PDB file of C-alpha atoms in Angstrom:
ATOM      1  CA  MET A 344      39.050 -53.309   4.904  1.00  0.00           C
ATOM      2  CA  SER A 345      35.195 -54.634   5.004  1.00  0.00           C
ATOM      3  CA  LEU A 346      33.926 -55.447   2.468  1.00  0.00           C
ATOM      4  CA  ARG A 347      30.211 -52.846   2.064  1.00  0.00           C
ATOM      5  CA  VAL A 348      27.480 -55.105  -0.743  1.00  0.00           C
ATOM      6  CA  GLY A 349      24.416 -54.515  -0.950  1.00  0.00           C
ATOM      7  CA  ALA A 350      21.035 -54.937  -2.916  1.00  0.00           C
ATOM      8  CA  HIS A 351      18.926 -52.807  -4.560  1.00  0.00           C
ATOM      9  CA  VAL A 352      15.540 -52.456  -2.987  1.00  0.00           C
ATOM     10  CA  SER A 353      12.228 -52.280  -2.854  1.00  0.00           C
ATOM     11  CA  ILE A 354      10.389 -49.135  -0.723  1.00  0.00           C
ATOM     12  CA  SER A 355       7.045 -50.478  -1.026  1.00  0.00           C
ATOM     13  CA  ALA A 356       4.524 -51.670   1.523  1.00  0.00           C
ATOM     14  CA  SER A 357       3.739 -55.512  -0.010  1.00  0.00           C
ATOM     15  CA  ARG A 358       4.666 -58.410  -2.277  1.00  0.00           C
ATOM     16  CA  ALA A 359       4.170 -61.329  -3.489  1.00  0.00           C
ATOM     17  CA  SER A 360       2.278 -62.780   0.176  1.00  0.00           C
ATOM     18  CA  ASN A 361       4.455 -65.919   0.150  1.00  0.00           C
ATOM     19  CA  ASP A 362       7.638 -63.950   0.157  1.00  0.00           C
ATOM     20  CA  PRO A 363       9.238 -62.900   3.528  1.00  0.00           C
ATOM     21  CA  GLU A 364      10.804 -60.665   3.108  1.00  0.00           C
ATOM     22  CA  THR A 365       7.709 -58.467   3.957  1.00  0.00           C
ATOM     23  CA  PRO A 366       7.225 -54.626   6.164  1.00  0.00           C
ATOM     24  CA  PRO A 367       5.796 -53.984   8.747  1.00  0.00           C
ATOM     25  CA  HIS A 368       4.823 -51.402   7.600  1.00  0.00           C
ATOM     26  CA  GLY A 369       4.271 -48.857   4.154  1.00  0.00           C
ATOM     27  CA  ASN A 370       6.715 -45.959   4.106  1.00  0.00           C
ATOM     28  CA  ILE A 371      10.596 -45.787   2.911  1.00  0.00           C
ATOM     29  CA  ALA A 372      12.605 -47.395   6.160  1.00  0.00           C
ATOM     30  CA  ASN A 373      10.413 -49.902   4.350  1.00  0.00           C
ATOM     31  CA  ALA A 374      14.816 -50.695   1.558  1.00  0.00           C
ATOM     32  CA  VAL A 375      16.338 -50.550   5.135  1.00  0.00           C
ATOM     33  CA  PHE A 376      13.824 -53.813   5.964  1.00  0.00           C
ATOM     34  CA  ARG A 377      14.228 -55.891   2.624  1.00  0.00           C
ATOM     35  CA  GLN A 378      18.518 -55.015   2.924  1.00  0.00           C
ATOM     36  CA  THR A 379      18.928 -56.109   6.060  1.00  0.00           C
ATOM     37  CA  ALA A 380      16.020 -58.896   4.927  1.00  0.00           C
ATOM     38  CA  PHE A 381      18.529 -60.124   2.201  1.00  0.00           C
ATOM     39  CA  GLY A 382      21.777 -59.828   4.266  1.00  0.00           C
ATOM     40  CA  GLY A 383      22.969 -56.360   3.021  1.00  0.00           C
ATOM     41  CA  ASN A 384      25.440 -53.798   4.635  1.00  0.00           C
ATOM     42  CA  CYS A 385      24.256 -50.973   2.068  1.00  0.00           C
ATOM     43  CA  GLY A 386      22.436 -50.411  -1.377  1.00  0.00           C
ATOM     44  CA  GLN A 387      20.256 -48.545  -3.824  1.00  0.00           C
ATOM     45  CA  ILE A 388      16.475 -47.620  -4.286  1.00  0.00           C
ATOM     46  CA  PHE A 389      14.009 -45.955  -6.610  1.00  0.00           C
ATOM     47  CA  THR A 390      12.018 -42.879  -5.217  1.00  0.00           C
ATOM     48  CA  HIS A 391       8.946 -44.105  -7.305  1.00  0.00           C
ATOM     49  CA  SER A 392       8.325 -45.477  -9.720  1.00  0.00           C
ATOM     50  CA  PRO A 393      11.436 -45.430 -12.258  1.00  0.00           C
ATOM     51  CA  GLN A 394       9.109 -45.526 -15.498  1.00  0.00           C
ATOM     52  CA  VAL A 395       6.744 -42.346 -14.891  1.00  0.00           C
ATOM     53  CA  TRP A 396       8.091 -38.531 -14.276  1.00  0.00           C
ATOM     54  CA  GLU A 397       6.143 -38.513 -10.629  1.00  0.00           C
ATOM     55  CA  ASP A 398       7.867 -36.732  -7.027  1.00  0.00           C
ATOM     56  CA  PRO A 399       9.808 -38.132  -4.766  1.00  0.00           C
ATOM     57  CA  ASN A 400       7.142 -38.267  -1.686  1.00  0.00           C
ATOM     58  CA  VAL A 401       8.642 -38.488   1.386  1.00  0.00           C
ATOM     59  CA  ASP A 402       6.920 -37.136   4.515  1.00  0.00           C
ATOM     60  CA  ALA A 403       9.368 -35.749   7.642  1.00  0.00           C
ATOM     61  CA  ALA A 404       8.423 -38.502  10.073  1.00  0.00           C
ATOM     62  CA  GLU A 405       9.374 -41.486   6.971  1.00  0.00           C
ATOM     63  CA  ALA A 406      12.335 -39.887   6.361  1.00  0.00           C
ATOM     64  CA  GLU A 407      13.067 -39.945  10.589  1.00  0.00           C
ATOM     65  CA  GLN A 408      12.800 -43.230   9.996  1.00  0.00           C
ATOM     66  CA  PHE A 409      14.324 -44.132   6.378  1.00  0.00           C
ATOM     67  CA  ARG A 410      17.155 -41.947   8.961  1.00  0.00           C
ATOM     68  CA  SER A 411      17.393 -43.803  12.314  1.00  0.00           C
ATOM     69  CA  ALA A 412      17.088 -47.366  10.781  1.00  0.00           C
ATOM     70  CA  THR A 413      20.043 -47.078   8.340  1.00  0.00           C
ATOM     71  CA  GLU A 414      22.437 -46.037  10.955  1.00  0.00           C
ATOM     72  CA  SER A 415      21.450 -48.483  13.536  1.00  0.00           C
ATOM     73  CA  ASP A 416      21.081 -51.185  11.210  1.00  0.00           C
ATOM     74  CA  LEU A 417      23.696 -50.753   8.438  1.00  0.00           C
ATOM     75  CA  ASP A 418      27.132 -49.224   7.876  1.00  0.00           C
ATOM     76  CA  GLY A 419      26.273 -47.431   4.301  1.00  0.00           C
ATOM     77  CA  PRO A 420      25.483 -45.826   2.205  1.00  0.00           C
ATOM     78  CA  TRP A 421      22.564 -45.249   0.688  1.00  0.00           C
ATOM     79  CA  VAL A 422      21.993 -44.672  -3.542  1.00  0.00           C
ATOM     80  CA  ILE A 423      18.596 -42.908  -4.764  1.00  0.00           C
ATOM     81  CA  HIS A 424      18.613 -44.159  -8.429  1.00  0.00           C
ATOM     82  CA  THR A 425      16.519 -41.564 -10.498  1.00  0.00           C
ATOM     83  CA  SER A 426      13.940 -42.936 -12.881  1.00  0.00           C
ATOM     84  CA  TYR A 427      15.001 -44.431 -16.377  1.00  0.00           C
ATOM     85  CA  LEU A 428      13.072 -41.097 -18.198  1.00  0.00           C
ATOM     86  CA  VAL A 429      15.693 -38.565 -17.276  1.00  0.00           C
ATOM     87  CA  ASN A 430      17.918 -37.414 -20.448  1.00  0.00           C
ATOM     88  CA  LEU A 431      20.641 -35.463 -19.499  1.00  0.00           C
ATOM     89  CA  CYS A 432      21.720 -35.605 -23.410  1.00  0.00           C
ATOM     90  CA  THR A 433      18.710 -34.752 -24.914  1.00  0.00           C
ATOM     91  CA  PRO A 434      18.782 -31.442 -27.297  1.00  0.00           C
ATOM     92  CA  LYS A 435      14.966 -31.496 -27.073  1.00  0.00           C
ATOM     93  CA  ASP A 436      14.175 -29.134 -24.026  1.00  0.00           C
ATOM     94  CA  ASP A 437      10.967 -29.850 -22.945  1.00  0.00           C
ATOM     95  CA  LEU A 438      12.468 -33.087 -22.308  1.00  0.00           C
ATOM     96  CA  ARG A 439      15.994 -31.070 -20.312  1.00  0.00           C
ATOM     97  CA  GLU A 440      13.283 -29.766 -18.191  1.00  0.00           C
ATOM     98  CA  LYS A 441      11.587 -32.719 -16.930  1.00  0.00           C
ATOM     99  CA  SER A 442      14.784 -34.150 -16.270  1.00  0.00           C
ATOM    100  CA  LEU A 443      16.187 -31.571 -14.400  1.00  0.00           C
ATOM    101  CA  GLN A 444      13.444 -30.083 -12.836  1.00  0.00           C
ATOM    102  CA  SER A 445      13.662 -34.621 -11.573  1.00  0.00           C
ATOM    103  CA  MET A 446      17.248 -35.106 -11.311  1.00  0.00           C
ATOM    104  CA  GLN A 447      16.317 -31.896  -8.464  1.00  0.00           C
ATOM    105  CA  ARG A 448      13.663 -33.471  -6.819  1.00  0.00           C
ATOM    106  CA  GLU A 449      16.040 -37.110  -6.516  1.00  0.00           C
ATOM    107  CA  VAL A 450      18.471 -34.552  -4.771  1.00  0.00           C
ATOM    108  CA  ASP A 451      16.501 -32.991  -2.641  1.00  0.00           C
ATOM    109  CA  ALA A 452      15.243 -36.128  -1.395  1.00  0.00           C
ATOM    110  CA  ALA A 453      19.042 -38.001  -0.746  1.00  0.00           C
ATOM    111  CA  ASP A 454      19.744 -34.362   0.909  1.00  0.00           C
ATOM    112  CA  GLN A 455      15.965 -35.106   3.157  1.00  0.00           C
ATOM    113  CA  LEU A 456      16.946 -39.086   3.718  1.00  0.00           C
ATOM    114  CA  GLY A 457      20.554 -38.422   3.948  1.00  0.00           C
ATOM    115  CA  ILE A 458      21.271 -40.093   1.462  1.00  0.00           C
ATOM    116  CA  PRO A 459      25.170 -39.380  -0.239  1.00  0.00           C
ATOM    117  CA  TYR A 460      24.556 -40.521  -3.944  1.00  0.00           C
ATOM    118  CA  VAL A 461      22.292 -39.813  -6.872  1.00  0.00           C
ATOM    119  CA  ASN A 462      22.877 -42.857  -9.791  1.00  0.00           C
ATOM    120  CA  VAL A 463      21.894 -41.108 -13.236  1.00  0.00           C
ATOM    121  CA  HIS A 464      22.494 -42.465 -16.486  1.00  0.00           C
ATOM    122  CA  LEU A 465      23.474 -39.624 -19.736  1.00  0.00           C
ATOM    123  CA  GLY A 466      20.971 -41.015 -21.770  1.00  0.00           C
ATOM    124  CA  ALA A 467      21.133 -40.419 -25.701  1.00  0.00           C
ATOM    125  CA  HIS A 468      21.825 -37.974 -27.497  1.00  0.00           C
ATOM    126  CA  THR A 469      18.691 -38.203 -30.888  1.00  0.00           C
ATOM    127  CA  GLY A 470      21.911 -36.943 -32.912  1.00  0.00           C
ATOM    128  CA  ALA A 471      23.373 -34.294 -31.019  1.00  0.00           C
ATOM    129  CA  GLY A 472      26.801 -36.197 -31.584  1.00  0.00           C
ATOM    130  CA  VAL A 473      29.288 -37.079 -28.254  1.00  0.00           C
ATOM    131  CA  GLU A 474      29.898 -33.574 -27.561  1.00  0.00           C
ATOM    132  CA  GLY A 475      26.643 -31.857 -27.635  1.00  0.00           C
ATOM    133  CA  GLY A 476      24.822 -34.687 -26.311  1.00  0.00           C
ATOM    134  CA  LEU A 477      27.631 -34.098 -23.890  1.00  0.00           C
ATOM    135  CA  ASP A 478      27.711 -30.978 -23.707  1.00  0.00           C
ATOM    136  CA  ASN A 479      24.174 -30.401 -22.630  1.00  0.00           C
ATOM    137  CA  ALA A 480      24.267 -33.608 -20.072  1.00  0.00           C
ATOM    138  CA  ALA A 481      26.615 -30.737 -18.416  1.00  0.00           C
ATOM    139  CA  GLY A 482      23.892 -28.332 -18.938  1.00  0.00           C
ATOM    140  CA  VAL A 483      21.686 -29.833 -17.266  1.00  0.00           C
ATOM    141  CA  VAL A 484      24.014 -30.603 -14.317  1.00  0.00           C
ATOM    142  CA  ASP A 485      25.425 -28.266 -13.776  1.00  0.00           C
ATOM    143  CA  ASP A 486      21.355 -25.842 -13.149  1.00  0.00           C
ATOM    144  CA  VAL A 487      20.732 -28.340 -10.212  1.00  0.00           C
ATOM    145  CA  ASP A 488      20.632 -26.914  -6.979  1.00  0.00           C
ATOM    146  CA  VAL A 489      22.955 -29.590  -5.467  1.00  0.00           C
ATOM    147  CA  PRO A 490      23.061 -29.415  -1.231  1.00  0.00           C
ATOM    148  CA  SER A 491      26.677 -30.011  -0.230  1.00  0.00           C
ATOM    149  CA  ASP A 492      26.209 -33.332   1.140  1.00  0.00           C
ATOM    150  CA  VAL A 493      25.547 -35.401  -2.106  1.00  0.00           C
ATOM    151  CA  THR A 494      27.272 -35.861  -4.368  1.00  0.00           C
ATOM    152  CA  ILE A 495      25.726 -36.655  -8.367  1.00  0.00           C
ATOM    153  CA  LEU A 496      27.247 -40.421  -9.318  1.00  0.00           C
ATOM    154  CA  ILE A 497      26.625 -40.402 -13.651  1.00  0.00           C
ATOM    155  CA  GLU A 498      26.683 -44.131 -14.065  1.00  0.00           C
ATOM    156  CA  SER A 499      28.831 -46.257 -16.948  1.00  0.00           C
ATOM    157  CA  ASP A 500      26.035 -47.693 -20.274  1.00  0.00           C
ATOM    158  CA  ALA A 501      25.849 -50.636 -21.820  1.00  0.00           C
ATOM    159  CA  GLY A 502      26.725 -48.027 -25.108  1.00  0.00           C
ATOM    160  CA  ALA A 503      24.024 -49.458 -27.509  1.00  0.00           C
ATOM    161  CA  GLY A 504      22.770 -46.843 -29.903  1.00  0.00           C
ATOM    162  CA  THR A 505      22.942 -43.255 -29.461  1.00  0.00           C
ATOM    163  CA  LYS A 506      23.408 -43.420 -25.956  1.00  0.00           C
ATOM    164  CA  LEU A 507      26.469 -42.140 -23.899  1.00  0.00           C
ATOM    165  CA  GLY A 508      28.730 -43.337 -20.759  1.00  0.00           C
ATOM    166  CA  GLY A 509      29.746 -46.645 -22.692  1.00  0.00           C
ATOM    167  CA  GLU A 510      32.907 -45.507 -23.411  1.00  0.00           C
ATOM    168  CA  PHE A 511      35.382 -44.226 -20.077  1.00  0.00           C
ATOM    169  CA  GLU A 512      36.324 -40.217 -22.023  1.00  0.00           C
ATOM    170  CA  HIS A 513      32.433 -39.726 -21.462  1.00  0.00           C
ATOM    171  CA  LEU A 514      33.191 -40.191 -18.051  1.00  0.00           C
ATOM    172  CA  ALA A 515      35.733 -37.817 -17.744  1.00  0.00           C
ATOM    173  CA  GLY A 516      34.323 -35.745 -21.172  1.00  0.00           C
ATOM    174  CA  ILE A 517      31.223 -34.797 -18.576  1.00  0.00           C
ATOM    175  CA  ILE A 518      32.854 -34.505 -15.718  1.00  0.00           C
ATOM    176  CA  ASP A 519      35.862 -31.980 -17.260  1.00  0.00           C
ATOM    177  CA  ARG A 520      33.005 -30.376 -18.716  1.00  0.00           C
ATOM    178  CA  THR A 521      30.966 -29.506 -15.212  1.00  0.00           C
ATOM    179  CA  ASP A 522      31.600 -26.309 -12.238  1.00  0.00           C
ATOM    180  CA  THR A 523      29.846 -29.347  -9.954  1.00  0.00           C
ATOM    181  CA  ASP A 524      31.987 -31.933  -7.986  1.00  0.00           C
ATOM    182  CA  ILE A 525      29.768 -35.391  -8.892  1.00  0.00           C
ATOM    183  CA  ASP A 526      31.591 -39.101  -9.461  1.00  0.00           C
ATOM    184  CA  VAL A 527      31.158 -41.533 -11.278  1.00  0.00           C
ATOM    185  CA  CYS A 528      29.395 -45.858 -10.828  1.00  0.00           C
ATOM    186  CA  LEU A 529      30.694 -48.088 -12.462  1.00  0.00           C
ATOM    187  CA  ASP A 530      28.093 -50.917 -13.557  1.00  0.00           C
ATOM    188  CA  THR A 531      29.869 -54.168 -14.181  1.00  0.00           C
ATOM    189  CA  ALA A 532      27.510 -56.154 -17.079  1.00  0.00           C
ATOM    190  CA  HIS A 533      27.778 -52.432 -18.427  1.00  0.00           C
ATOM    191  CA  VAL A 534      31.273 -52.182 -18.804  1.00  0.00           C
ATOM    192  CA  PHE A 535      31.667 -55.857 -20.131  1.00  0.00           C
ATOM    193  CA  ALA A 536      28.696 -55.011 -23.099  1.00  0.00           C
ATOM    194  CA  ALA A 537      30.475 -52.204 -23.530  1.00  0.00           C
ATOM    195  CA  GLY A 538      33.846 -53.806 -24.785  1.00  0.00           C
ATOM    196  CA  TYR A 539      35.891 -53.497 -20.899  1.00  0.00           C
ATOM    197  CA  ASP A 540      36.669 -57.120 -20.891  1.00  0.00           C
ATOM    198  CA  LEU A 541      36.621 -58.555 -17.283  1.00  0.00           C
ATOM    199  CA  SER A 542      36.269 -61.768 -17.235  1.00  0.00           C
ATOM    200  CA  SER A 543      39.148 -62.964 -16.222  1.00  0.00           C
ATOM    201  CA  ALA A 544      41.585 -61.769 -13.434  1.00  0.00           C
ATOM    202  CA  ALA A 545      43.898 -59.673 -16.009  1.00  0.00           C
ATOM    203  CA  ALA A 546      41.417 -58.357 -17.628  1.00  0.00           C
ATOM    204  CA  VAL A 547      40.207 -56.982 -14.501  1.00  0.00           C
ATOM    205  CA  ASP A 548      43.288 -55.395 -13.741  1.00  0.00           C
ATOM    206  CA  GLU A 549      43.454 -53.845 -17.021  1.00  0.00           C
ATOM    207  CA  THR A 550      39.859 -52.481 -17.237  1.00  0.00           C
ATOM    208  CA  VAL A 551      41.231 -50.997 -13.771  1.00  0.00           C
ATOM    209  CA  GLU A 552      44.255 -49.116 -15.465  1.00  0.00           C
ATOM    210  CA  ALA A 553      42.701 -47.890 -17.825  1.00  0.00           C
ATOM    211  CA  PHE A 554      39.452 -46.613 -15.933  1.00  0.00           C
ATOM    212  CA  ASP A 555      41.903 -45.128 -13.778  1.00  0.00           C
ATOM    213  CA  ASP A 556      44.120 -43.043 -17.479  1.00  0.00           C
ATOM    214  CA  VAL A 557      40.979 -41.004 -18.517  1.00  0.00           C
ATOM    215  CA  VAL A 558      38.588 -41.161 -15.590  1.00  0.00           C
ATOM    216  CA  GLY A 559      40.324 -41.407 -12.797  1.00  0.00           C
ATOM    217  CA  LEU A 560      39.795 -43.729  -9.260  1.00  0.00           C
ATOM    218  CA  GLU A 561      38.852 -41.563  -6.840  1.00  0.00           C
ATOM    219  CA  HIS A 562      36.265 -40.195  -9.178  1.00  0.00           C
ATOM    220  CA  LEU A 563      34.736 -43.867  -8.019  1.00  0.00           C
ATOM    221  CA  GLN A 564      32.122 -44.027  -5.485  1.00  0.00           C
ATOM    222  CA  CYS A 565      29.792 -47.365  -6.603  1.00  0.00           C
ATOM    223  CA  ILE A 566      30.482 -49.831  -8.215  1.00  0.00           C
ATOM    224  CA  HIS A 567      26.469 -51.893  -9.876  1.00  0.00           C
ATOM    225  CA  LEU A 568      28.007 -55.493  -9.637  1.00  0.00           C
ATOM    226  CA  ASN A 569      26.209 -57.182 -11.321  1.00  0.00           C
ATOM    227  CA  ASP A 570      27.660 -60.545 -14.137  1.00  0.00           C
ATOM    228  CA  SER A 571      26.547 -60.320 -17.460  1.00  0.00           C
ATOM    229  CA  LYS A 572      24.076 -63.046 -20.071  1.00  0.00           C
ATOM    230  CA  HIS A 573      25.958 -61.514 -22.689  1.00  0.00           C
ATOM    231  CA  ASP A 574      29.351 -60.975 -23.862  1.00  0.00           C
ATOM    232  CA  CYS A 575      31.623 -58.489 -24.511  1.00  0.00           C
ATOM    233  CA  GLY A 576      31.103 -55.654 -26.784  1.00  0.00           C
ATOM    234  CA  THR A 577      27.506 -56.314 -27.527  1.00  0.00           C
ATOM    235  CA  ASN A 578      26.893 -54.062 -25.325  1.00  0.00           C
ATOM    236  CA  LYS A 579      23.854 -56.267 -24.601  1.00  0.00           C
ATOM    237  CA  ASP A 580      22.111 -55.079 -20.868  1.00  0.00           C
ATOM    238  CA  GLU A 581      21.502 -57.510 -19.109  1.00  0.00           C
ATOM    239  CA  HIS A 582      22.316 -58.964 -16.139  1.00  0.00           C
ATOM    240  CA  ALA A 583      23.267 -62.866 -13.924  1.00  0.00           C
ATOM    241  CA  HIS A 584      23.744 -64.145 -11.691  1.00  0.00           C
ATOM    242  CA  ILE A 585      27.441 -63.401 -10.142  1.00  0.00           C
ATOM    243  CA  GLY A 586      29.501 -65.297 -11.232  1.00  0.00           C
ATOM    244  CA  GLU A 587      27.198 -67.779 -13.390  1.00  0.00           C
ATOM    245  CA  GLY A 588      27.304 -65.231 -16.616  1.00  0.00           C
ATOM    246  CA  LEU A 589      30.071 -64.634 -19.156  1.00  0.00           C
ATOM    247  CA  ILE A 590      31.872 -62.193 -17.065  1.00  0.00           C
ATOM    248  CA  GLY A 591      32.180 -65.452 -14.984  1.00  0.00           C
ATOM    249  CA  GLU A 592      33.615 -66.193 -11.782  1.00  0.00           C
ATOM    250  CA  ALA A 593      37.366 -66.067 -11.666  1.00  0.00           C
ATOM    251  CA  GLY A 594      36.154 -61.522 -12.680  1.00  0.00           C
ATOM    252  CA  MET A 595      33.995 -61.568 -10.219  1.00  0.00           C
ATOM    253  CA  GLU A 596      36.577 -62.173  -7.526  1.00  0.00           C
ATOM    254  CA  ARG A 597      39.009 -60.153  -8.611  1.00  0.00           C
ATOM    255  CA  ILE A 598      36.607 -56.703  -8.687  1.00  0.00           C
ATOM    256  CA  VAL A 599      35.464 -57.890  -5.009  1.00  0.00           C
ATOM    257  CA  ASN A 600      39.724 -58.537  -3.993  1.00  0.00           C
ATOM    258  CA  HIS A 601      40.976 -55.450  -6.605  1.00  0.00           C
ATOM    259  CA  PRO A 602      43.117 -53.583  -4.209  1.00  0.00           C
ATOM    260  CA  ASP A 603      42.339 -50.124  -5.729  1.00  0.00           C
ATOM    261  CA  LEU A 604      38.143 -51.452  -6.085  1.00  0.00           C
ATOM    262  CA  GLN A 605      38.398 -52.529  -1.988  1.00  0.00           C
ATOM    263  CA  SER A 606      36.566 -49.577   0.158  1.00  0.00           C
ATOM    264  CA  VAL A 607      34.221 -48.617  -3.235  1.00  0.00           C
ATOM    265  CA  PRO A 608      30.408 -50.319  -2.235  1.00  0.00           C
ATOM    266  CA  LEU A 609      28.345 -53.143  -4.108  1.00  0.00           C
ATOM    267  CA  VAL A 610      25.341 -52.466  -5.137  1.00  0.00           C
ATOM    268  CA  LEU A 611      23.878 -55.942  -6.861  1.00  0.00           C
ATOM    269  CA  GLU A 612      20.873 -55.578  -9.514  1.00  0.00           C
ATOM    270  CA  THR A 613      20.951 -58.929 -10.464  1.00  0.00           C
ATOM    271  CA  PRO A 614      18.332 -61.512 -11.383  1.00  0.00           C
ATOM    272  CA  THR A 615      15.417 -62.905  -9.134  1.00  0.00           C
ATOM    273  CA  GLU A 616      15.733 -66.278 -11.260  1.00  0.00           C
ATOM    274  CA  ASP A 617      16.335 -70.300 -10.976  1.00  0.00           C
ATOM    275  CA  GLY A 618      15.137 -70.121  -6.928  1.00  0.00           C
ATOM    276  CA  LYS A 619      18.308 -67.571  -6.502  1.00  0.00           C
ATOM    277  CA  SER A 620      17.377 -64.593  -5.267  1.00  0.00           C
ATOM    278  CA  PHE A 621      19.618 -60.982  -3.870  1.00  0.00           C
ATOM    279  CA  ALA A 622      20.526 -63.170  -0.209  1.00  0.00           C
ATOM    280  CA  TRP A 623      21.583 -66.004  -2.238  1.00  0.00           C
ATOM    281  CA  ASN A 624      23.742 -62.552  -4.514  1.00  0.00           C
ATOM    282  CA  ILE A 625      25.432 -61.161  -1.722  1.00  0.00           C
ATOM    283  CA  ASP A 626      26.304 -64.169   0.078  1.00  0.00           C
ATOM    284  CA  ARG A 627      28.083 -65.562  -3.306  1.00  0.00           C
ATOM    285  CA  VAL A 628      29.858 -62.595  -2.752  1.00  0.00           C
ATOM    286  CA  ARG A 629      30.454 -62.622   1.084  1.00  0.00           C
ATOM    287  CA  SER A 630      32.245 -65.923   0.094  1.00  0.00           C
ATOM    288  CA  LEU A 631      34.279 -64.418  -3.776  1.00  0.00           C
ATOM    289  CA  ARG A 632      35.975 -62.035  -0.678  1.00  0.00           C
ATOM    290  CA  ARG A 633      39.894 -62.485   0.658  1.00  0.00           C
ATOM    291  CA  GLU A 634      40.081 -60.744   3.947  1.00  0.00           C
TER     292      GLU A 634
END
């Protein structure tokens, strides 16, 4: 199975003057330019700053450039990651409404751009409890008018505080509660932080089997492939370079080669530090793959 691997890249018009991946023009097609510069063939974007409530604001010409460049230069797929402010589980009416409106804008942008997936965290129940939080999240998802060619992905979480998504049962719970067809994105650093071991081939096999038993591998459409700077079960979310964190080379190699995961696209959110960028990490993933 052909390896699909890429990174979460910026759509901004420019970056630091010493950045070799500075794009030639200023629109969302910058993402395709950067992805190919890093050596990726699929990837993820924010349509706007993730720290604010903002419209994607993509015009028709930019969307056409993005779709055309993607078709000619990448294997795909792309994923849109929603704003960090979105909280599907919230019991607060105002935040629920803002989250719903933001989700609607993102799935509409995905449809415009030909992107099949919109990735979102469940968020925090902030006192509503696990069951109440999952009920709230399902209500928001079912109120989104999702285009036929777009699927919402619920991302696994590191599990700190009242955030949901750290347990596979939470992911199964939201799938069971919705009338909307939704699927899942697993973040390896989050899964590890939440207490599912990935640090050896045997541990990866056990965790994949647990996910299949609880959620079902048919729902896994994307993996955020990140190593972890913190140990298993710490609920601490800080990403490391591939094979250089506490998941380590053995765990990463098994994830990349596991027979049930080989067709799942891998999107890196690894750091840029120690002289290593997305390009280094993408090359590292390819070096671990046994065809």
